[in-house]
C-alpha positions as a printed Julia matrix, in Angstrom:
190×3 Matrix{Float64}:
 227.32  120.5   115.39
 225.34  122.98  113.32
 226.35  126.04  111.33
 225.38  128.35  114.21
 227.63  126.41  116.64
 230.58  126.58  114.19
 230.09  130.33  113.78
 229.86  130.79  117.56
 233.11  128.82  118.08
 234.89  130.8   115.34
 233.86  134.15  116.85
 234.8   132.97  120.35
 238.23  131.8   119.17
 238.83  135.11  117.36
 237.89  137.07  120.49
 240.23  134.96  122.65
 243.03  135.42  120.14
 242.47  139.19  120.05
 242.49  139.34  123.86
 245.77  137.42  124.0
 247.34  139.64  121.33
 246.3   142.8   123.14
 248.25  141.62  126.21
 251.47  141.03  124.24
 254.1   143.77  124.08
 254.33  145.91  120.98
 256.79  148.53  119.81
 257.59  150.05  123.21
 260.79  152.01  123.82
 262.28  152.79  127.22
 264.87  155.46  127.97
 267.41  154.28  130.54
 269.16  157.3   132.05
 272.54  157.36  133.77
 273.13  160.79  135.4
 276.87  160.05  135.44
 279.11  157.2   134.44
 280.48  154.88  137.11
 284.25  154.69  137.46
 284.6   151.28  139.11
 282.99  147.85  139.07
 281.58  148.54  142.54
 279.92  151.77  141.34
 278.58  149.89  138.31
 277.03  147.23  140.55
 275.55  149.97  142.77
 273.54  151.53  139.91
 269.76  151.1   140.29
 269.65  149.32  136.91
 272.13  146.71  138.22
 269.2   145.0   139.96
 268.5   143.76  136.41
 264.8   143.51  137.15
 263.91  144.33  133.53
 265.55  143.28  130.28
 265.67  146.97  129.32
 267.98  147.74  132.27
 270.35  144.9   131.45
 270.5   145.87  127.76
 271.4   149.47  128.64
 274.02  148.32  131.15
 275.61  146.27  128.38
 276.28  149.46  126.43
 277.66  151.12  129.55
 279.99  148.2   130.33
 281.51  148.17  126.84
 282.29  151.88  127.09
 284.98  150.96  129.65
 287.0   148.7   127.35
 289.24  151.43  125.86
 290.26  152.7   129.34
 290.31  149.45  131.31
 289.77  146.14  129.57
 289.68  144.14  132.82
 286.99  146.36  134.38
 284.9   146.11  131.21
 285.13  142.32  131.14
 284.27  142.12  134.87
 281.18  144.28  134.22
 280.1   142.09  131.31
 280.67  138.95  133.43
 278.43  140.52  136.1
 275.74  141.07  133.45
 276.07  137.51  132.19
 275.43  136.11  135.68
 275.53  132.32  135.77
 277.11  132.11  132.28
 280.37  134.13  132.32
 282.26  135.15  129.21
 283.97  132.33  127.36
 287.54  132.71  126.05
 286.04  132.95  122.54
 283.77  135.83  123.6
 286.71  137.67  125.22
 288.72  137.26  122.02
 285.77  138.51  119.95
 285.41  141.6   122.16
 289.15  142.36  121.91
 288.95  142.05  118.12
 286.02  144.49  117.95
 288.0   147.15  119.79
 291.13  146.99  117.62
 290.04  149.82  115.32
 286.85  151.31  116.71
 286.66  152.21  120.4
 283.79  154.61  119.65
 281.17  151.94  118.85
 279.7   151.56  122.38
 279.41  155.36  122.8
 277.34  155.5   119.6
 274.39  153.92  121.47
 273.98  156.89  123.8
 271.4   159.43  122.64
 272.97  162.34  120.78
 276.18  160.49  119.8
 276.71  160.76  116.04
 279.6   160.63  113.57
 279.4   164.43  113.27
 280.24  164.96  116.98
 282.72  162.03  117.13
 280.18  160.01  119.11
 280.18  162.3   122.13
 276.87  161.61  123.9
 274.54  164.13  125.46
 274.27  164.24  129.23
 272.63  162.76  131.13
 273.76  159.58  129.4
 270.65  157.95  127.93
 270.22  154.66  126.09
 266.91  154.01  124.34
 266.03  150.32  124.34
 263.13  149.05  122.22
 261.05  145.94  121.87
 258.9   144.74  119.01
 256.01  142.26  118.74
 258.53  139.39  118.44
 260.75  140.33  121.38
 259.31  137.69  123.7
 258.72  134.87  121.23
 260.75  132.38  123.25
 259.75  131.93  126.88
 262.34  133.25  129.31
 264.14  135.29  126.65
 263.85  138.89  125.48
 265.24  140.17  122.19
 265.6   143.94  122.48
 267.02  146.57  120.16
 269.26  149.6   120.6
 269.82  152.23  117.93
 273.32  153.5   117.18
 273.88  157.04  115.96
 276.2   155.56  113.33
 274.0   152.8   111.88
 270.85  152.64  109.8
 269.2   149.83  111.76
 269.05  149.02  115.47
 271.28  146.35  116.96
 270.08  143.35  118.92
 270.66  142.3   122.52
 269.35  138.94  123.72
 268.59  138.55  127.43
 267.59  135.56  129.49
 265.58  135.48  132.69
 267.1   133.3   135.43
 265.49  131.53  138.37
 266.41  134.49  140.59
 264.09  136.72  138.51
 266.93  138.79  137.04
 267.45  139.38  133.33
 270.98  138.45  132.31
 272.89  139.16  129.12
 272.76  136.09  126.89
 274.12  137.45  123.58
 274.88  140.86  122.15
 275.22  142.12  118.61
 276.14  145.72  119.37
 279.9   145.57  118.73
 279.54  145.69  114.97
 280.81  148.2   112.44
 279.25  151.64  112.18
 280.14  154.84  110.33
 283.49  156.34  111.33
 283.59  159.56  113.32
 284.04  162.7   111.2
 287.44  163.38  112.81
 288.84  160.18  111.31
 287.41  160.79  107.81
 290.34  161.79  105.56
 287.98  163.21  102.91
 285.98  165.67  104.95
């Protein structure tokens, strides 16, 4: 194999690599809009996003489901179980969720656009969750690692989704129930 053949192979490999990279997702963000909030599990399941045909829909529904915990823990957990599909919540996960809501029921609301500490995490309507991907979101086949920004945090939080045999994207893990800045109304110094 001569120098010309090596050069030709190198250029061909670089072009193939560039073509593959151009087909991979980048830093795309998708706004998932809920005109109103469902009041029951049945209404939750009837939402168009509940088809879970994209990982973006399932990630946004995760935020929506956790918003129910302060009013009705059982409805919230049923919604999350629906999102988890073939792998329902474990007792450990239920305990973890309960622990996260002991002092901060506002955390899930902080993921809706317009919800900030200054307005006590009251979202704008229609209720919108912006879900983002990055170049590494689909590194593992059958999984999607997406990100949602909280109005009370400096960096976006991660939601891991898994595609099942039925073609739906189910919630695999979530890292959205973590500490954020307190609402202004609970700040004793302001």
